[in-house]
Short mmCIF file of C-alpha atoms and ligand atoms in Angstrom, two decimals:
data_model
loop_
_atom_site.label_atom_id
_atom_site.label_comp_id
_atom_site.label_asym_id
_atom_site.label_seq_id
_atom_site.Cartn_x
_atom_site.Cartn_y
_atom_site.Cartn_z
CA MET A 1 221.09 -67.14 -28.09
CA THR A 2 217.92 -67.58 -30.09
CA HIS A 3 215.24 -65.00 -29.73
CA PRO A 4 212.68 -66.20 -27.12
CA ASN A 5 209.91 -65.59 -29.63
CA ALA A 6 211.43 -67.99 -32.13
CA ALA A 7 209.62 -70.85 -30.39
CA VAL A 8 206.32 -69.01 -30.34
CA LYS A 9 203.92 -70.11 -33.04
CA SER A 10 200.72 -68.26 -33.65
CA ARG A 11 197.76 -70.58 -34.25
CA GLN A 12 194.32 -69.95 -35.46
CA VAL A 13 191.66 -69.90 -32.73
CA ASN A 14 188.79 -72.16 -33.70
CA PRO A 15 185.37 -71.14 -32.39
CA SER A 16 183.03 -73.68 -30.85
CA GLU A 17 180.77 -75.75 -33.06
CA ARG A 18 177.78 -74.37 -31.17
CA SER A 19 178.67 -70.82 -32.15
CA SER A 20 178.01 -71.74 -35.78
CA ARG A 21 174.43 -72.56 -34.80
CA VAL A 22 173.69 -69.17 -33.24
CA HIS A 23 171.86 -66.69 -35.45
CA TYR A 24 170.48 -63.30 -34.53
CA ALA A 25 168.96 -62.02 -37.72
CA ILE A 26 168.04 -58.65 -36.17
CA ARG A 27 171.66 -57.58 -36.00
CA ASP A 28 173.06 -59.95 -38.69
CA ILE A 29 171.37 -57.90 -41.44
CA MET A 30 173.53 -54.94 -40.39
CA LEU A 31 176.52 -56.49 -42.18
CA VAL A 32 174.70 -56.20 -45.50
CA ALA A 33 173.41 -52.75 -44.53
CA ALA A 34 176.97 -51.57 -43.82
CA GLU A 35 177.97 -52.57 -47.38
CA ALA A 36 174.95 -50.72 -48.79
CA GLN A 37 175.89 -47.64 -46.81
CA LYS A 38 179.46 -47.79 -48.09
CA ALA A 39 178.06 -47.96 -51.60
CA GLY A 40 176.24 -44.67 -50.92
CA LYS A 41 172.75 -45.78 -49.83
CA GLN A 42 170.99 -43.79 -47.13
CA LEU A 43 169.86 -46.32 -44.54
CA LEU A 44 166.29 -46.41 -43.18
CA ARG A 45 166.42 -48.55 -40.07
CA LEU A 46 163.31 -50.57 -39.39
CA ASN A 47 165.14 -53.49 -37.82
CA ILE A 48 165.73 -52.85 -34.10
CA GLY A 49 163.09 -52.47 -31.40
CA ASP A 50 164.91 -49.71 -29.54
CA PRO A 51 162.47 -46.83 -28.82
CA PRO A 52 165.05 -44.17 -27.79
CA LEU A 53 166.67 -44.54 -31.23
CA TYR A 54 163.55 -42.79 -32.53
CA ASP A 55 161.43 -40.01 -31.01
CA PHE A 56 160.60 -41.77 -27.71
CA LEU A 57 162.30 -39.93 -24.90
CA THR A 58 163.18 -41.62 -21.64
CA PRO A 59 160.99 -40.27 -18.81
CA ARG A 60 163.07 -37.76 -16.89
CA HIS A 61 162.26 -39.14 -13.44
CA LEU A 62 163.93 -42.45 -14.33
CA ILE A 63 167.14 -40.72 -15.35
CA GLU A 64 167.03 -38.60 -12.20
CA ALA A 65 166.45 -41.61 -9.94
CA THR A 66 169.47 -43.37 -11.47
CA HIS A 67 171.59 -40.24 -11.22
CA GLN A 68 170.61 -39.75 -7.58
CA ALA A 69 171.45 -43.38 -6.84
CA MET A 70 174.93 -42.86 -8.23
CA LEU A 71 175.42 -39.68 -6.20
CA ALA A 72 174.21 -41.52 -3.11
CA GLY A 73 177.00 -44.05 -3.61
CA HIS A 74 175.14 -47.05 -5.03
CA ASN A 75 178.05 -47.75 -7.32
CA GLY A 76 179.31 -51.03 -5.93
CA TYR A 77 177.80 -54.43 -6.71
CA ALA A 78 174.14 -54.76 -5.83
CA PRO A 79 172.72 -57.76 -3.94
CA SER A 80 172.67 -60.62 -6.49
CA THR A 81 168.91 -60.95 -6.40
CA GLY A 82 168.31 -57.19 -6.69
CA VAL A 83 168.06 -54.17 -4.38
CA GLU A 84 165.31 -54.49 -1.82
CA GLU A 85 163.21 -51.47 -2.82
CA ALA A 86 163.17 -52.66 -6.45
CA VAL A 87 162.27 -56.25 -5.57
CA GLU A 88 159.45 -55.11 -3.27
CA SER A 89 158.11 -52.74 -5.92
CA ILE A 90 158.08 -55.48 -8.59
CA ARG A 91 156.37 -57.88 -6.18
CA ALA A 92 153.66 -55.36 -5.34
CA HIS A 93 153.17 -54.44 -8.98
CA ALA A 94 152.81 -58.10 -9.98
CA GLY A 95 150.36 -58.61 -7.11
CA ARG A 96 148.22 -55.72 -8.37
CA ALA A 97 148.24 -57.35 -11.82
CA GLY A 98 146.73 -60.48 -10.22
CA ILE A 99 149.79 -62.72 -9.84
CA ARG A 100 149.44 -64.66 -6.60
CA ASN A 101 151.66 -67.25 -4.94
CA ILE A 102 154.81 -65.27 -5.79
CA GLN A 103 157.72 -67.20 -4.35
CA ASP A 104 160.57 -65.04 -5.55
CA VAL A 105 161.46 -61.92 -7.49
CA PHE A 106 164.90 -61.43 -9.02
CA VAL A 107 166.34 -58.43 -10.87
CA SER A 108 168.38 -59.27 -13.97
CA SER A 109 170.37 -57.49 -16.68
CA GLY A 110 167.36 -57.26 -18.95
CA VAL A 111 164.99 -60.07 -19.83
CA SER A 112 167.89 -61.30 -21.98
CA GLU A 113 169.87 -62.39 -18.94
CA ALA A 114 166.73 -63.63 -17.19
CA ILE A 115 166.10 -66.09 -20.03
CA GLU A 116 169.60 -67.53 -19.92
CA VAL A 117 169.71 -67.84 -16.15
CA CYS A 118 166.30 -69.49 -15.91
CA PHE A 119 167.15 -71.94 -18.70
CA ALA A 120 170.54 -72.72 -17.14
CA ALA A 121 168.86 -73.45 -13.81
CA LEU A 122 166.33 -75.80 -15.43
CA LEU A 123 167.89 -77.69 -18.30
CA ASP A 124 170.32 -80.51 -18.77
CA PRO A 125 171.90 -81.20 -22.17
CA GLY A 126 169.32 -82.82 -24.43
CA ASP A 127 166.31 -81.34 -22.63
CA ASN A 128 164.02 -79.33 -24.83
CA VAL A 129 161.86 -76.24 -24.53
CA LEU A 130 158.82 -75.42 -26.67
CA ILE A 131 159.21 -71.97 -28.20
CA PRO A 132 156.78 -70.00 -30.35
CA SER A 133 157.27 -69.74 -34.08
CA PRO A 134 157.39 -66.93 -34.97
CA GLY A 135 159.08 -65.74 -31.79
CA TYR A 136 161.96 -63.76 -30.37
CA PRO A 137 165.22 -65.41 -31.54
CA LEU A 138 167.09 -65.09 -28.25
CA TYR A 139 165.22 -68.12 -26.90
CA GLU A 140 166.68 -70.41 -29.51
CA ALA A 141 170.15 -68.88 -29.21
CA ALA A 142 170.09 -69.35 -25.41
CA LEU A 143 169.18 -73.00 -25.87
CA VAL A 144 172.02 -73.56 -28.36
CA LYS A 145 174.42 -72.01 -25.85
CA LEU A 146 173.29 -74.35 -23.07
CA GLY A 147 173.09 -77.55 -25.10
CA GLY A 148 169.31 -77.61 -24.88
CA GLU A 149 167.00 -78.12 -27.81
CA ALA A 150 164.49 -75.64 -29.16
CA VAL A 151 161.27 -77.23 -30.38
CA SER A 152 159.15 -74.73 -32.28
CA TYR A 153 155.39 -74.66 -31.99
CA GLU A 154 153.19 -72.88 -34.47
CA CYS A 155 151.47 -69.55 -33.97
CA ASP A 156 148.65 -69.58 -36.48
CA GLU A 157 148.59 -66.68 -38.94
CA GLN A 158 145.00 -67.55 -39.93
CA ASP A 159 143.98 -67.19 -36.28
CA GLY A 160 145.59 -63.78 -35.68
CA TRP A 161 148.87 -65.52 -34.77
CA GLN A 162 147.46 -67.24 -31.66
CA PRO A 163 149.57 -70.18 -30.41
CA ASN A 164 148.17 -73.40 -31.89
CA LEU A 165 147.26 -75.63 -28.92
CA ASP A 166 147.12 -78.84 -30.96
CA ASP A 167 150.60 -78.20 -32.26
CA ILE A 168 151.92 -77.52 -28.76
CA ALA A 169 150.37 -80.73 -27.41
CA ARG A 170 151.77 -82.73 -30.32
CA ARG A 171 155.33 -81.53 -29.78
CA VAL A 172 155.72 -82.37 -26.09
CA ASN A 173 157.98 -85.39 -25.54
CA ASN A 174 159.73 -87.01 -22.59
CA ARG A 175 162.62 -84.49 -22.72
CA THR A 176 160.37 -81.41 -22.73
CA ARG A 177 160.80 -79.25 -19.64
CA ALA A 178 159.07 -75.98 -20.45
CA ILE A 179 156.87 -73.90 -22.75
CA VAL A 180 157.72 -70.30 -23.65
CA VAL A 181 154.82 -67.91 -24.26
CA ILE A 182 155.65 -64.45 -25.61
CA ASN A 183 152.59 -62.34 -24.91
CA PRO A 184 152.31 -59.84 -26.57
CA ASN A 185 154.45 -61.50 -29.19
CA ASN A 186 157.53 -60.18 -30.92
CA PRO A 187 157.46 -60.25 -34.02
CA THR A 188 153.69 -60.60 -34.62
CA GLY A 189 152.23 -58.17 -32.05
CA ALA A 190 149.56 -60.76 -31.17
CA VAL A 191 147.99 -60.78 -27.71
CA CYS A 192 146.96 -64.21 -26.40
CA ARG A 193 143.28 -64.83 -25.72
CA ARG A 194 142.24 -66.24 -22.36
CA ASP A 195 141.26 -69.61 -23.90
CA THR A 196 144.71 -69.88 -25.52
CA LEU A 197 146.44 -69.24 -22.19
CA MET A 198 144.18 -71.70 -20.38
CA GLY A 199 144.93 -74.34 -23.03
CA ILE A 200 148.69 -73.83 -22.64
CA LEU A 201 148.42 -74.10 -18.85
CA GLU A 202 146.42 -77.29 -19.20
CA ILE A 203 149.13 -78.88 -21.37
CA ALA A 204 151.85 -77.68 -18.98
CA SER A 205 150.00 -79.08 -16.01
CA ARG A 206 149.39 -82.44 -17.71
CA HIS A 207 153.10 -82.90 -18.50
CA GLY A 208 154.63 -81.18 -15.45
CA LEU A 209 156.23 -78.36 -17.47
CA VAL A 210 157.39 -74.93 -16.37
CA VAL A 211 155.77 -72.06 -18.27
CA PHE A 212 157.89 -69.02 -19.13
CA ALA A 213 155.72 -65.97 -19.75
CA ASP A 214 157.61 -63.17 -21.50
CA GLU A 215 155.36 -60.15 -20.94
CA ILE A 216 157.76 -57.33 -21.74
CA TYR A 217 155.22 -55.64 -24.06
CA ASP A 218 152.23 -56.03 -21.70
CA LYS A 219 151.50 -52.31 -21.40
CA LEU A 220 151.91 -51.45 -25.09
CA LEU A 221 148.40 -52.46 -26.19
CA LEU A 222 147.22 -50.65 -29.31
CA ASP A 223 143.72 -52.17 -29.55
CA PRO A 224 141.03 -52.51 -26.89
CA VAL A 225 142.28 -55.98 -25.95
CA THR A 226 143.04 -57.15 -22.44
CA HIS A 227 146.43 -58.51 -21.54
CA ILE A 228 146.11 -61.34 -19.04
CA PRO A 229 149.25 -62.12 -17.04
CA LEU A 230 149.62 -65.85 -17.58
CA ALA A 231 150.66 -66.51 -13.98
CA SER A 232 147.44 -64.91 -12.74
CA LEU A 233 145.45 -67.78 -14.25
CA ALA A 234 147.27 -70.57 -12.41
CA PRO A 235 148.64 -69.63 -9.00
CA GLU A 236 149.40 -73.27 -8.22
CA LEU A 237 151.47 -74.02 -11.35
CA PRO A 238 155.17 -73.19 -11.78
CA VAL A 239 155.19 -70.05 -13.92
CA VAL A 240 158.19 -67.79 -14.48
CA THR A 241 157.17 -64.31 -15.63
CA PHE A 242 159.69 -62.07 -17.39
CA ASN A 243 159.30 -58.32 -17.62
CA GLY A 244 161.47 -55.22 -17.46
CA LEU A 245 161.97 -51.54 -18.13
CA SER A 246 163.33 -51.72 -21.69
CA LYS A 247 160.17 -51.20 -23.72
CA THR A 248 157.33 -49.50 -21.80
CA TYR A 249 159.73 -47.33 -19.80
CA LEU A 250 161.95 -46.53 -22.78
CA VAL A 251 165.29 -47.47 -21.23
CA PRO A 252 166.67 -50.56 -23.00
CA GLY A 253 170.18 -49.31 -22.27
CA PHE A 254 169.60 -49.43 -18.51
CA ARG A 255 169.60 -53.25 -18.88
CA ILE A 256 166.92 -53.86 -16.28
CA GLY A 257 164.65 -56.88 -16.34
CA TRP A 258 163.15 -59.18 -13.76
CA ILE A 259 162.01 -62.69 -13.00
CA ILE A 260 158.90 -63.55 -11.01
CA VAL A 261 158.63 -67.16 -9.87
CA SER A 262 155.13 -68.19 -8.85
CA GLY A 263 153.51 -71.50 -8.01
CA GLU A 264 153.08 -74.00 -5.20
CA PRO A 265 155.99 -73.25 -2.79
CA LYS A 266 157.25 -76.82 -2.41
CA ASN A 267 157.24 -77.40 -6.17
CA VAL A 268 159.40 -74.40 -7.06
CA GLU A 269 161.66 -74.25 -4.02
CA GLN A 270 164.64 -76.08 -5.51
CA TYR A 271 164.28 -74.41 -8.87
CA ARG A 272 164.29 -70.90 -7.44
CA GLU A 273 167.35 -71.74 -5.36
CA ALA A 274 169.09 -72.87 -8.58
CA ILE A 275 168.17 -69.56 -10.25
CA ALA A 276 169.53 -67.66 -7.24
CA LYS A 277 172.77 -69.63 -7.48
CA PHE A 278 173.32 -68.62 -11.10
CA LEU A 279 172.53 -65.03 -10.16
CA ARG A 280 175.12 -65.12 -7.38
CA VAL A 281 177.92 -66.23 -9.70
CA ARG A 282 177.28 -63.31 -12.07
CA LEU A 283 177.41 -60.96 -9.02
CA SER A 284 174.63 -58.46 -9.77
CA SER A 285 172.72 -56.54 -12.36
CA ASN A 286 173.34 -52.82 -12.93
CA HIS A 287 173.17 -51.26 -9.48
CA PRO A 288 172.25 -47.58 -10.00
CA SER A 289 169.61 -48.26 -12.65
CA GLN A 290 167.77 -50.63 -10.31
CA PHE A 291 166.74 -47.46 -8.49
CA ALA A 292 164.66 -46.53 -11.54
CA ILE A 293 162.40 -49.56 -11.01
CA LYS A 294 160.28 -48.21 -8.16
CA PRO A 295 159.78 -44.76 -9.76
CA ALA A 296 158.92 -46.51 -13.03
CA LEU A 297 156.32 -48.84 -11.55
CA GLU A 298 154.89 -46.52 -8.89
CA GLY A 299 155.65 -43.02 -10.18
CA ASP A 300 154.43 -40.86 -13.04
CA GLN A 301 153.06 -43.01 -15.88
CA SER A 302 151.99 -40.09 -18.03
CA HIS A 303 154.35 -40.90 -20.91
CA ILE A 304 152.54 -44.19 -21.64
CA PRO A 305 149.34 -42.82 -23.26
CA GLY A 306 151.51 -40.64 -25.52
CA VAL A 307 153.65 -43.61 -26.54
CA ILE A 308 150.55 -45.68 -27.31
CA GLU A 309 148.94 -42.88 -29.29
CA LYS A 310 152.03 -42.48 -31.47
CA LEU A 311 152.39 -46.23 -31.94
CA ARG A 312 148.74 -46.65 -32.84
CA LYS A 313 149.00 -44.02 -35.61
CA ARG A 314 152.22 -45.56 -36.90
CA ARG A 315 150.74 -49.06 -36.77
CA ASP A 316 147.66 -47.96 -38.69
CA LEU A 317 149.75 -46.25 -41.35
CA THR A 318 152.07 -49.26 -41.62
CA VAL A 319 149.31 -51.83 -41.94
CA SER A 320 147.28 -49.83 -44.45
CA LEU A 321 150.31 -49.16 -46.65
CA LEU A 322 151.57 -52.74 -46.47
CA ASN A 323 148.15 -54.12 -47.36
CA SER A 324 147.87 -51.72 -50.29
CA PHE A 325 150.90 -53.27 -51.99
CA PRO A 326 150.74 -56.30 -54.25
CA ARG A 327 152.19 -59.57 -52.84
CA ILE A 328 152.09 -58.34 -49.20
CA LYS A 329 149.51 -59.24 -46.56
CA CYS A 330 149.79 -58.10 -42.96
CA VAL A 331 147.74 -59.28 -39.99
CA PRO A 332 147.37 -56.09 -37.91
CA PRO A 333 149.50 -56.26 -34.75
CA GLN A 334 147.48 -55.58 -31.60
CA ALA A 335 150.41 -54.59 -29.40
CA ALA A 336 154.13 -53.71 -29.25
CA PHE A 337 155.80 -52.06 -32.26
CA TYR A 338 156.43 -54.75 -34.83
CA ALA A 339 154.65 -55.81 -38.01
CA PHE A 340 155.22 -59.23 -39.55
CA PRO A 341 153.79 -59.12 -43.08
CA ARG A 342 153.60 -62.14 -45.33
CA LEU A 343 155.24 -62.01 -48.76
CA GLU A 344 154.10 -63.84 -51.86
CA ILE A 345 157.51 -63.99 -53.53
CA PRO A 346 159.32 -66.50 -55.75
CA ARG A 347 162.49 -66.68 -53.65
CA SER A 348 163.30 -66.66 -49.93
CA ASP A 349 162.66 -63.78 -47.55
CA ALA A 350 166.38 -63.75 -46.70
CA GLU A 351 167.22 -62.98 -50.33
CA PHE A 352 164.42 -60.44 -50.53
CA VAL A 353 165.60 -58.56 -47.46
CA LYS A 354 169.23 -58.46 -48.63
CA ASP A 355 168.27 -57.14 -52.06
CA LEU A 356 165.91 -54.64 -50.43
CA VAL A 357 168.63 -53.09 -48.31
CA ARG A 358 171.16 -53.09 -51.15
CA GLN A 359 168.80 -51.38 -53.57
CA THR A 360 166.76 -49.09 -51.29
CA GLY A 361 168.63 -48.77 -47.98
CA VAL A 362 165.53 -49.99 -46.07
CA ILE A 363 166.55 -52.41 -43.31
CA VAL A 364 164.04 -55.04 -42.18
CA VAL A 365 164.66 -58.56 -40.87
CA PRO A 366 163.81 -61.78 -42.72
CA GLY A 367 160.95 -63.83 -41.27
CA SER A 368 163.20 -66.89 -41.23
CA GLY A 369 165.08 -65.21 -38.35
CA PHE A 370 161.98 -65.61 -36.14
CA GLY A 371 160.57 -68.90 -37.41
CA GLN A 372 157.63 -69.26 -39.79
CA ALA A 373 155.50 -72.00 -41.31
CA PRO A 374 157.37 -73.99 -43.99
CA GLY A 375 156.86 -72.56 -47.46
CA THR A 376 155.92 -69.09 -46.20
CA ASN A 377 157.98 -65.89 -46.32
CA HIS A 378 157.72 -62.80 -44.13
CA PHE A 379 159.74 -59.91 -42.87
CA ARG A 380 159.68 -58.10 -39.57
CA MET A 381 159.76 -54.33 -39.41
CA VAL A 382 159.50 -51.95 -36.47
CA PHE A 383 157.02 -49.11 -36.74
CA LEU A 384 158.78 -46.94 -34.17
CA PRO A 385 159.99 -44.28 -36.67
CA PRO A 386 157.94 -41.14 -37.29
CA GLU A 387 155.28 -41.22 -40.01
CA GLU A 388 157.41 -39.45 -42.65
CA THR A 389 160.15 -42.07 -42.31
CA LEU A 390 157.63 -44.91 -42.39
CA GLN A 391 155.94 -43.46 -45.48
CA LYS A 392 159.24 -43.09 -47.27
CA ALA A 393 160.50 -46.55 -46.29
CA LEU A 394 157.25 -48.34 -47.04
CA HIS A 395 156.84 -46.72 -50.46
CA LEU A 396 160.34 -47.93 -51.26
CA VAL A 397 159.31 -51.44 -50.15
CA GLY A 398 156.13 -51.26 -52.27
CA ASP A 399 158.02 -50.17 -55.41
CA PHE A 400 160.72 -52.72 -54.79
CA ILE A 401 158.46 -55.74 -54.32
CA HIS A 402 156.57 -54.81 -57.46
CA SER A 403 159.58 -55.51 -59.63
CA TRP A 404 161.51 -58.06 -57.52
CA SER A 405 161.64 -61.54 -58.93
N1 LIG B 501 161.86 -60.56 -24.89
C1 LIG B 501 161.30 -60.07 -26.01
C2 LIG B 501 160.04 -60.69 -26.52
C3 LIG B 501 161.90 -59.01 -26.69
O1 LIG B 501 161.33 -58.55 -27.81
C4 LIG B 501 163.11 -58.47 -26.20
C5 LIG B 501 163.79 -57.37 -26.91
O2 LIG B 501 163.46 -56.97 -28.00
C6 LIG B 501 163.65 -59.01 -25.03
C7 LIG B 501 162.99 -60.05 -24.41
C8 LIG B 501 164.94 -58.49 -24.46
O3 LIG B 501 164.65 -57.47 -23.55
P1 LIG B 501 165.71 -56.84 -22.55
O4 LIG B 501 166.07 -55.50 -23.09
O5 LIG B 501 164.95 -56.73 -21.25
O6 LIG B 501 166.88 -57.75 -22.45
#
């Protein structure tokens, strides 16, 4: 008798074509960093926007609320749309921020899941979504996954990185379904002015588009600027607001985000039902950590001024050092914890960033991973680390760029 395995042939598993079009530069650079570390370099990580990796401690009452929820037995699946106390707290919080005509609130596994679910519920293959350039790369990756198309619109570096309304208007076509606004923006730290937001809403209204407002950094304002929730300016238009606990509340690992659908009830009814359907098939978001939402939004906020104070000092140090180096120019970020300096260099930012990590151990992310105007080069760095680390890392960058060619 022949061995049963004789007939078994092992074949290579070919990944999908679409997987070759997904890039996430923020983590991709880690492959090069790992080689540098093996070769003996000490790594200085300025690549990931994860506050608890640095000296930003999770507020204790959020840990306790989650712990208590587990002890109280909230360890099964949660309702697909979110636990009631969390949903009500988000709704009330959004109402206080001026968002009216709220038709639904859903809790998701971070804004990351919210983006995918809301795109899946809206788009057919070949539809496109206008996304900011520079902007957070997950939007493009989510579109690749769903067979949608990302159409980049320009944020204007000469205008403090405000979205360029003419460019947005020019790029709308008959397959456009939505516009994404990241406000405050990752990677530029820009906060949209009221006239910019009004202009975007006007274009959306003219073409019947949904507006996605990613406002996850709305409370991390480092300058005396006002953040205006986009949905608050147009209660009648279909706006989907994304927010969550990851950044302001220092718990990215809790994986808690949410979706607020606002607009004229009859115009969003079918869409919100489609979102709910996709949420049902993925069962629920993390159950115990949803119990941190109400204490986060309604409880002690005293950590926030401390976070802002630290970030402001680190931002100021970062911008003044960057702008003191030759061949680097940085528009000061007004919010969040990222800087997106421009490089006057002879080769691409991707090559620059790879050489930088190999030779100095400093990890930043190439601007091409976020989108940038053709012919320009940038990198994104986080200024979450303490001043000493920033000083050390930035002086290495300054020395390196001096001699890099
Ligand atoms: N949106 C923006 C603009 C971000 O910068 C990030 C994370 O860096 C996310 C969404 C993802 O957030 P979450 O942790 O809620 O999935």
